[in-house]
Structures are given as structure tokens and as C-alpha cells.
Coordinates of C-alpha atoms in Angstrom, one line a residue:
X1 CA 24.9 -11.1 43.0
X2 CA 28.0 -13.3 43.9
X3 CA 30.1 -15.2 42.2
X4 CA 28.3 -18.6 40.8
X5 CA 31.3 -20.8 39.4
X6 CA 30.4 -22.4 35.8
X7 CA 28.2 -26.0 36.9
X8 CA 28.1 -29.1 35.4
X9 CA 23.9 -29.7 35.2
X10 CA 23.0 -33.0 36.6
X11 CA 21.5 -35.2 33.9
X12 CA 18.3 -34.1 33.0
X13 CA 16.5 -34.6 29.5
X14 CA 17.4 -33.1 26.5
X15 CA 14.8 -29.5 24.9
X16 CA 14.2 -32.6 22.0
X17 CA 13.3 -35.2 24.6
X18 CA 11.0 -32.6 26.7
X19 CA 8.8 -31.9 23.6
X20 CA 8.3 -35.3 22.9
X21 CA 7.6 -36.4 26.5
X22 CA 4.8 -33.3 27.3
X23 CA 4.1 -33.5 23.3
X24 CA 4.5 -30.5 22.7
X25 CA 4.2 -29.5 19.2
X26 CA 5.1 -25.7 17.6
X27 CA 1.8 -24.0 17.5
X28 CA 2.1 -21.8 14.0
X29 CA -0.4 -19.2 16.3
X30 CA 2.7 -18.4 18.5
X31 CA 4.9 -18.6 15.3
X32 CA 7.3 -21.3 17.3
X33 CA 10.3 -22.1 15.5
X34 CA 12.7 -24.2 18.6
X35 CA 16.3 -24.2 18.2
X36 CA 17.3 -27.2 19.8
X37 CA 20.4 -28.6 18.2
X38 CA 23.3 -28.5 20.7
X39 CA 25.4 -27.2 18.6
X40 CA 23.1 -24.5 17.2
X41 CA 22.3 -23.4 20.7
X42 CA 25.8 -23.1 22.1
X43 CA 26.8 -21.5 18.9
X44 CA 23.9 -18.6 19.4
X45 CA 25.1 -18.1 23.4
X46 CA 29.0 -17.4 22.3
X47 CA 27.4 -14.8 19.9
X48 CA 25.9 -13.0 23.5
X49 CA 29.9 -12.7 24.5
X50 CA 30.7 -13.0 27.8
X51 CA 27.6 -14.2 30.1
X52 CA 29.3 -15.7 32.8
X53 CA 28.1 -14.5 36.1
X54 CA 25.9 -12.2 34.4
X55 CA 21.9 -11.7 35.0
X56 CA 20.4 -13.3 31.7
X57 CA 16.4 -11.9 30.9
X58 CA 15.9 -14.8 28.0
X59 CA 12.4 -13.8 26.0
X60 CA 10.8 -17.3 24.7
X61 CA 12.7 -19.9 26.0
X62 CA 10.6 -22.4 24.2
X63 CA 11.5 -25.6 26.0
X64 CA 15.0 -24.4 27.4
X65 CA 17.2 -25.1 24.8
X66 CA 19.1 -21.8 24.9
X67 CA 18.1 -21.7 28.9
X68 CA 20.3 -25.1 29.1
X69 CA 23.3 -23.7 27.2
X70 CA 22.8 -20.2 29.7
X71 CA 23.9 -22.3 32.3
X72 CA 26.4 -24.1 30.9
X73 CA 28.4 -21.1 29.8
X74 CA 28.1 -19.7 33.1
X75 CA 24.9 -17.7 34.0
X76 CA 24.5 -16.6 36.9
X77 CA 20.6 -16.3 37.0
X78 CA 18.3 -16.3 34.1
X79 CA 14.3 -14.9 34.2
X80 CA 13.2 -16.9 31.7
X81 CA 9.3 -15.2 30.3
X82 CA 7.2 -17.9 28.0
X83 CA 3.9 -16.8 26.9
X84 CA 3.1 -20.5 25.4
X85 CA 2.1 -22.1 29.3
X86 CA 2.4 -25.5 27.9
X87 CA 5.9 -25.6 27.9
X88 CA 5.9 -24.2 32.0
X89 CA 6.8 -28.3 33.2
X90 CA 9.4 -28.6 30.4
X91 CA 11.0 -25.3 31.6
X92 CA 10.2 -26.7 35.5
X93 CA 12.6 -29.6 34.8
X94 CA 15.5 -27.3 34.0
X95 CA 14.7 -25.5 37.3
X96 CA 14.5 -28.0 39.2
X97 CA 17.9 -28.6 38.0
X98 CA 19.3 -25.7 39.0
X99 CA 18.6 -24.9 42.6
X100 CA 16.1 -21.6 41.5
X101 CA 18.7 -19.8 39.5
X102 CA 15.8 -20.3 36.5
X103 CA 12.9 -17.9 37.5
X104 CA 9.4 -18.6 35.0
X105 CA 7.3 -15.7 34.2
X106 CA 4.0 -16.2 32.1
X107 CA 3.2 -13.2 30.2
X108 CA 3.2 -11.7 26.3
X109 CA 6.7 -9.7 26.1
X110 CA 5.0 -7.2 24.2
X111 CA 3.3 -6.3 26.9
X112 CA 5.4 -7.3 30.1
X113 CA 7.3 -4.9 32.4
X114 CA 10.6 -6.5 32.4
X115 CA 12.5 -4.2 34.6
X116 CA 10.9 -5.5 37.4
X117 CA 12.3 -9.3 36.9
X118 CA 15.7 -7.2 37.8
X119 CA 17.1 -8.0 40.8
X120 CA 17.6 -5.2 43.8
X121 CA 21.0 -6.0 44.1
X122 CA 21.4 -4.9 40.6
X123 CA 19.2 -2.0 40.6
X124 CA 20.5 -0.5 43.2
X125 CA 23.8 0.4 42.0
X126 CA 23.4 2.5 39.0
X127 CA 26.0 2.2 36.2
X128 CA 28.2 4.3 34.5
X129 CA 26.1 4.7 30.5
X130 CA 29.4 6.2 29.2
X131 CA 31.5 4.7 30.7
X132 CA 33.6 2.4 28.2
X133 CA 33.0 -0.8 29.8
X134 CA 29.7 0.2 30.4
X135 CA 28.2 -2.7 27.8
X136 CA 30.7 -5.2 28.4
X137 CA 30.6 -5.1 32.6
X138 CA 26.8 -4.8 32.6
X139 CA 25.3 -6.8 34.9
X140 CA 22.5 -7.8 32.7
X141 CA 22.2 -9.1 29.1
X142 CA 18.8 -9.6 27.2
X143 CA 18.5 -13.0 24.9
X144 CA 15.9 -14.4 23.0
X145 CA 15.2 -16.9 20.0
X146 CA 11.7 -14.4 18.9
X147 CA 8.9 -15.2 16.5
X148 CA 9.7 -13.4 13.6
X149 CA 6.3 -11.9 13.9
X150 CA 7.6 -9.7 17.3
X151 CA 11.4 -9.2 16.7
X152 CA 10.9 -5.6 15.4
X153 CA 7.8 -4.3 17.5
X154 CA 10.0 -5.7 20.5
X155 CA 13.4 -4.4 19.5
X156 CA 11.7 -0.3 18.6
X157 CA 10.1 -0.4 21.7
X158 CA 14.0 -1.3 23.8
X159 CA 14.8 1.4 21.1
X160 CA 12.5 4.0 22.5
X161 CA 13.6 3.0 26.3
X162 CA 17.3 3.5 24.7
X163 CA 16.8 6.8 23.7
X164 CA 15.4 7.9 26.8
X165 CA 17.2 5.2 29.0
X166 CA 14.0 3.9 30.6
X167 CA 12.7 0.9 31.5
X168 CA 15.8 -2.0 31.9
X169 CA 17.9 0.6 30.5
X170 CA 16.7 3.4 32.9
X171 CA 19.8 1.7 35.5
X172 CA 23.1 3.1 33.7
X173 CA 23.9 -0.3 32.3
X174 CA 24.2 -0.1 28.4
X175 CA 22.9 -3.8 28.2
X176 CA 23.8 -6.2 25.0
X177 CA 20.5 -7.4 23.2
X178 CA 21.0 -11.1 21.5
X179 CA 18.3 -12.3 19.1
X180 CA 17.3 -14.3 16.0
X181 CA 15.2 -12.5 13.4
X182 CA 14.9 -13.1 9.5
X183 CA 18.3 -12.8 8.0
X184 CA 17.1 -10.2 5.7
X185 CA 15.5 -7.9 8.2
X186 CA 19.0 -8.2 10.3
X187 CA 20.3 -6.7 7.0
X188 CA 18.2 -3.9 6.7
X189 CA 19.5 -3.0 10.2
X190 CA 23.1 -3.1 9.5
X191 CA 22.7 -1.7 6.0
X192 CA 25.2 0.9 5.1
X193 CA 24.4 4.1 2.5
X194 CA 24.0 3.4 -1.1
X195 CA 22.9 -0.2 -0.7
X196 CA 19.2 -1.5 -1.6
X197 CA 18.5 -2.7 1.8
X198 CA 19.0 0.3 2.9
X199 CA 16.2 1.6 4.6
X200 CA 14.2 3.7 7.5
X201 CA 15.2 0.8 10.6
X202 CA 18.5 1.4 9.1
X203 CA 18.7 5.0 10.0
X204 CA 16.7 4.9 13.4
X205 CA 18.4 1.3 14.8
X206 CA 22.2 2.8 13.9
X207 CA 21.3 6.5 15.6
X208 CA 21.4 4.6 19.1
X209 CA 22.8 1.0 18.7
X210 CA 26.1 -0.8 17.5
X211 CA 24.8 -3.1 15.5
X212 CA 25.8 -6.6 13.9
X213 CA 24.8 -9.7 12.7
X214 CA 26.8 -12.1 14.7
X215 CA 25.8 -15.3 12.9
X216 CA 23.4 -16.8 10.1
X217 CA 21.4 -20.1 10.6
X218 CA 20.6 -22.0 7.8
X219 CA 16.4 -22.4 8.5
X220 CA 16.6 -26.1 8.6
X221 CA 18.4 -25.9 12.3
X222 CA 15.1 -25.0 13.7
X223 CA 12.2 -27.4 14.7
X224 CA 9.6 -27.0 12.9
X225 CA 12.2 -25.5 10.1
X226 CA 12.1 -22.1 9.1
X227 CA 11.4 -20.8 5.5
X228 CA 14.4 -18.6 5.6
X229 CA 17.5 -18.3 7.0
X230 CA 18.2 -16.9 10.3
X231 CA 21.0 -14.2 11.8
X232 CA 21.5 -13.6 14.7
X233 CA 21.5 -9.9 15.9
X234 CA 23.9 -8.3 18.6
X235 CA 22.9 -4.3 19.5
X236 CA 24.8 -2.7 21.8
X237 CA 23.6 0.6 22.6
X238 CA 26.4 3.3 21.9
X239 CA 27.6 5.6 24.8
X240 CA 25.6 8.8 23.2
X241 CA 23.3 8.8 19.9
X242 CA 25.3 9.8 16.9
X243 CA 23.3 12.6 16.1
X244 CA 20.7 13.9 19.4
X245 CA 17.1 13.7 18.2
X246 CA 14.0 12.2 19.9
X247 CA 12.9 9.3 18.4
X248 CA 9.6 10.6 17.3
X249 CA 11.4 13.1 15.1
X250 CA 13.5 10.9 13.6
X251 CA 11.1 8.2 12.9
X252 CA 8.9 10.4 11.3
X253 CA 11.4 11.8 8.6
X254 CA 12.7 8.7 7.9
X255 CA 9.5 7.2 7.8
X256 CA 8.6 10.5 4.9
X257 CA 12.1 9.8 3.5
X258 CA 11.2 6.2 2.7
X259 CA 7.9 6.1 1.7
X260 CA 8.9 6.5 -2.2
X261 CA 13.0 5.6 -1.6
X262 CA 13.8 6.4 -5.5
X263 CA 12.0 9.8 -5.3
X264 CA 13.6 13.5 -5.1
X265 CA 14.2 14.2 -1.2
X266 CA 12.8 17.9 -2.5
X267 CA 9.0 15.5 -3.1
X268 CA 9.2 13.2 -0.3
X269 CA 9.9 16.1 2.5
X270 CA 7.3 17.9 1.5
X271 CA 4.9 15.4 2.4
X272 CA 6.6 16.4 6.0
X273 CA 4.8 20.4 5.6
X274 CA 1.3 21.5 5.4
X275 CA 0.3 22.4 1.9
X276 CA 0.3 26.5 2.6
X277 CA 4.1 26.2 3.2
X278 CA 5.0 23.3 2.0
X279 CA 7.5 24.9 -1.1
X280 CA 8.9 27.3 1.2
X281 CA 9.4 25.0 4.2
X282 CA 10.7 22.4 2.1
X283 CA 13.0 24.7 0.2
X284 CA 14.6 25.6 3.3
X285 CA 14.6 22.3 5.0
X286 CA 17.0 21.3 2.3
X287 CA 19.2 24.8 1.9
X288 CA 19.7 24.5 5.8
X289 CA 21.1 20.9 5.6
X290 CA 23.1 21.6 2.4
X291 CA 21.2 19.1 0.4
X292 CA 20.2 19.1 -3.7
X293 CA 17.0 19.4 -4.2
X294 CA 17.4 16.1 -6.1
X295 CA 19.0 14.3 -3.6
X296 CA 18.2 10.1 -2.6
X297 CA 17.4 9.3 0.6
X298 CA 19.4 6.0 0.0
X299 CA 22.5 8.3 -0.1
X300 CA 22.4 10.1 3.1
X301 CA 24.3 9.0 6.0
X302 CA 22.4 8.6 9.9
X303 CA 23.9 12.2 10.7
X304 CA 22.6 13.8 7.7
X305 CA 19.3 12.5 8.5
X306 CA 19.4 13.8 12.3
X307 CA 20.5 17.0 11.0
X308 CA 17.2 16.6 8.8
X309 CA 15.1 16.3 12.2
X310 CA 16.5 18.6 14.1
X311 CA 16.4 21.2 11.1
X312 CA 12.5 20.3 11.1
X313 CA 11.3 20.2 14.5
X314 CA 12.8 24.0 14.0
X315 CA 10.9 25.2 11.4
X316 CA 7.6 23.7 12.9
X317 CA 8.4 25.0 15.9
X318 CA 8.0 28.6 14.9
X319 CA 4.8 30.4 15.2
X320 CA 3.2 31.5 11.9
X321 CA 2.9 34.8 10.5
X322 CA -0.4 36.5 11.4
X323 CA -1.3 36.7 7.4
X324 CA -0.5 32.7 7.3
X325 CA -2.9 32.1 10.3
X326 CA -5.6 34.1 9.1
X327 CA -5.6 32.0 5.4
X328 CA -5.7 28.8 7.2
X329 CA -8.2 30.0 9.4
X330 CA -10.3 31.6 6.4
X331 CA -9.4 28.0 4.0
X332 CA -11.5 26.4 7.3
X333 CA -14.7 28.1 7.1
X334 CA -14.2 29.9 10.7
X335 CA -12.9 33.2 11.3
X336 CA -12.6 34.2 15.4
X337 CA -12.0 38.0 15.9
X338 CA -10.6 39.9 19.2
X339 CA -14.2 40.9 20.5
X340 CA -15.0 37.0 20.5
X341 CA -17.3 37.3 17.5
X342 CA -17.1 34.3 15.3
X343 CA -17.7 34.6 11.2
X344 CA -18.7 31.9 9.8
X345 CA -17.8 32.2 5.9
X346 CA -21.5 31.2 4.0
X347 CA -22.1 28.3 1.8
X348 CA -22.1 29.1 -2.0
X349 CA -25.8 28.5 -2.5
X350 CA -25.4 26.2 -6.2
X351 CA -27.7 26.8 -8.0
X352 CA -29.7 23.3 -8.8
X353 CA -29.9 22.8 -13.0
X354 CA -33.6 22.6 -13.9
X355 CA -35.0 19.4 -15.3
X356 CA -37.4 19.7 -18.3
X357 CA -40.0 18.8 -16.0
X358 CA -39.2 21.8 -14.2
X359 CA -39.4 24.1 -17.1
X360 CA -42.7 22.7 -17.8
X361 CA -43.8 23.9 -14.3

């Protein structure tokens, strides 16, 4: 991509003016809240850092009031994807403006394969992930004003892609995510140890991302106005994991760790083991990481959970002693020897209590 020098846009109408023109209300199925206040939506593209130049992938433009102020802090091209088609001629306008630096694409972020809005030129020449300019000379950033509704399906799945670098990440470029979400959940994902909003996205968002809450919107700067207020998010994924774990694992002991937050870790890993191990394996789980048996989950840093995961995808990774195996099998009814014989353990035949009528009999 070459260089595109910062433009003046040529008078066109304002995001306000579109929705009024195509009337173009906020539909509460889409769970639209616009950010259309100048002000509000040049504030939330200096919290994205330095764009200028840069390949923008903006999720929910809305009417383009954030797709405006792209431009004006120097984009150099923005794929824009709505879901809502009505605002597709609002969104055209800006375009038009533009000489077809704004690309449209109709589709459900959820679902939508956003690697291939990338341009070749970028693609093509791979990045440097650890690298230490890696984040701030990527090519491509990823914005987005989301419904609250998405804003944490959408950011574990970029999670996921992080920790295995695929999908826009799967090019070397450790790109800077922008987005508004509920001012509380923002704080659940920068919570430090020891703090009540401490929690599970804590853990698994911190593992892989630099994360910060750039800036908090009172809910009244939205259109129609949100119930609460607003942050908005920067994650930057880090040059290696702090502690190397798949996500799967770590999701799932964090997810155990959680589940009862005020409990002993010694009851809520156990809920990790099956029940004819579960004492021992716990036991050790917690010797092996140097943890009390009595320990809160709300106390333990992101390492000392990693270290939990990798400690337990070693212990059920071992195979079972041939006594162990033969319990389970017995506890299940089905026995299968060497010669490929199968016992099959009998029903206890209960004996059905007589009625009086019976007796009479």
C-alpha cells in the first residue's frame, strides 16, 4: 500500500444527518448504540494510536461515524463489515467520498472470515510477531464500536486465532484491537489479583494480550444512549504468552477455578478429576504447583494459573494403572477380556415387596 497523505473529506453529511435522511432508527434486535458526537468519535480513534497509513478492518460501522474520523486521522484504507443493510447508502455516501479507499462488506462478524478483506500487498510480506515494533508497525489495526451483546464472543474467538496466530493474525503482524464494551466487563479484563472483579477473562485475556482500558464514555454520548458507561479497550497481543498453554487448557481450569471464586482451590480442582482419582490427582495437582490446599483462586497470578494447566494436562495425560482401569471398567457394567469375551456384570434381581393382595393369593 503507498503512502496516502492525511485528506480533507469534501463536504458530505454528517453520521447524525445520514440517520435522519434514510431514517434510520437503532434497532434494539441488533443492540445499536451509534457514537456519533464528533468529539466522542475522534476521541475513541486517538485511543487506536497511530492509524495513519495503516489498513483499518472497522466491525459495525453503524452509519460512519468512526469510518469518518478513520479518514480524517489518516487511514489509508478501511473494510468497513455492517450486518444492519439499511445503513449500506449511508455508508455509500462516505465512499463515494473517498475515491474507494471505504470497502462495504454485508455479513454477521461472528461468522465472517475477515482475513480475506486483507489486502495481497499486505499478506504477502509476513511480519516479524516478536519483533518489538511488531504491534506498533503493523500494517493493519482492528476497530469497532460492538453491541455489547458480541464484544466477548468476538474478542475469545481473536483470542483463540492469537494463540495459535491464525486467521488475521496468522501474517506475523501482532495487530492492535480497538473496541467499546461495558465499562465493567473492560474491568474484569484488566483486573489485577486480589480484586473482586477479578475473574476467569482476567486470567485467559492477560495470558496473550496487553491489555488496557484507554477511555470511559459516559452512556449518554451514544444514540440511542446506553444504560451504562462505556471503556474503550486496547489489546495488544504480547510478543509470546506469559506462560505457554493451549487455550483449551487454560480455559478449562479457569473456568473450574471460578465456578465457586470464594471456595478452597483443593474443592474447585477437583471438579477438574474423575471421581476414582479425584483426591489423589487433586492432591498432587496442588503439591506440584506449591499451592495450600486452602488457597483462592482470586489470589493467584496468570503464571500460577498456567502452571496449573500445564501441571494438569500432565497428570491426565498419563495412562492409568491396569487395577484403576479395570474398576472403572467393572463401576460400568462391562468387562472385555484378552480372548474377546465380554462379561456383562448381571442386574441385582430386587426383589418386589408383596402387597396384601398378594398375600391373599
Amino acid at each position: 500500500m503507498g503512502y496516502i497523505p492525511k485528506v480533507i473529506l469534501p463536504p458530505t453529511p454528517s453520521a447524525a444527518d445520514l440517520l435522519r435522511t434514510y431514517k434510520l432508527p437503532a434497532l434494539r434486535r441488533f443492540a445499536q448504540n451509534f457514537l456519533l458526537d464528533p468529539r466522542a468519535t475522534s476521541k475513541f480513534v486517538a485511543c487506536a494510536g497511530n492509524i495513519e497509513n495503516k489498513f483499518i478492518i472497522e466491525v459495525g460501522p453503524g452509519p460512519g461515524g468512526i469510518t469518518r474520523k478513520l479518514f480524517e486521522h489518516g487511514a489509508g484504507q478501511v473494510a468497513a463489515i455492517e450486518k444492519d443493510i439499511r445503513l449500506f447508502p449511508a455508508l455509500q455516501t462516505l465512499a463515494n467520498a473517498v475515491d474507494s479507499r471505504l470497502r462495504l462488506y454485508l455479513g454477521d462478524i461472528l461468522d465472517f472470515n475477515i482475513e480475506s478483506v486483507i489486502p495481497d500487498d499486505i499478506t504477502s510480506q509476513q511480519g516479524s510477531w516478536k519483533s518489538d515494533e511488531s504491534a506498533s508497525s503493523s500494517p493493519i489495526h482492528l476497530v469497532g464500536n460492538l453491541p455489547f451483546n458480541i464484544a466477548i464472543p468476538l474478542l475469545i474467538r481473536w483470542l483463540k486465532q492469537v494463540s495459535i496466530r491464525s486467521g488475521p493474525f496468522a501474517f506475523g503482524y501482532r495487530i492492535p484491537i480497538t473496541i467499546c464494551m461495558q465499562e465493567a466487563v473492560a474491568g474484569r479484563i484488566v483486573s489485577d489479583a486480589l480484586l473482586d472483579q477479578r475473574g476467569r477473562l482476567s486470567i485467559i485475556f492477560q495470558n496473550w494480550f496487553d491489555c488496557r482500558v484507554k477511555h470511559v464514555f459516559s452512556g449518554r454520548a451514544f444514540v440511542p444512549p446506553a444504560n451504562v458507561n462505556v471503556a474503550v479497550m486496547q489489546l495488544i497481543p504480547l510478543k509470546q504468552p506469559l506462560i505457554d498453554v493451549s487455550y483449551d487448557l487454560l480455559d478449562k481450569v479457569t473456568r473450574a477455578a471460578f465456578h465457586t471464586r470464594n471456595k478452597k482451590m483443593s474443592i474447585t480442582m477437583a471438579a477438574l478429576f474423575p471421581e476414582e482419582t479425584r483426591d489423589e490427582n487433586t492432591k498432587e495437582l496442588l503439591q506440584r504447583a506449591h499451592l495450600k490446599s486452602d488457597t483462592i483462586c482470586l489470589t493467584l497470578s496468570v503464571e500460577e494459573f498456567g502452571q496449573l494447566a500445564q501441571i494438569y494436562a500432565d497428570i491426565i495425560s498419563r495412562s492409568r494403572p491396569v487395577h484403576e482401569q479395570l474398576d472403572r471398567k467393572i463401576n460400568t457394567k462391562e468387562l472385555t477380556f484378552e480372548l474377546g469375551e465380554t462379561y456383562v456384570r448381571p442386574e441385582n434381581n430386587k426383589t418386589k415387596k408383596k402387597s396384601k393382595k398378594d398375600w391373599n393369593d
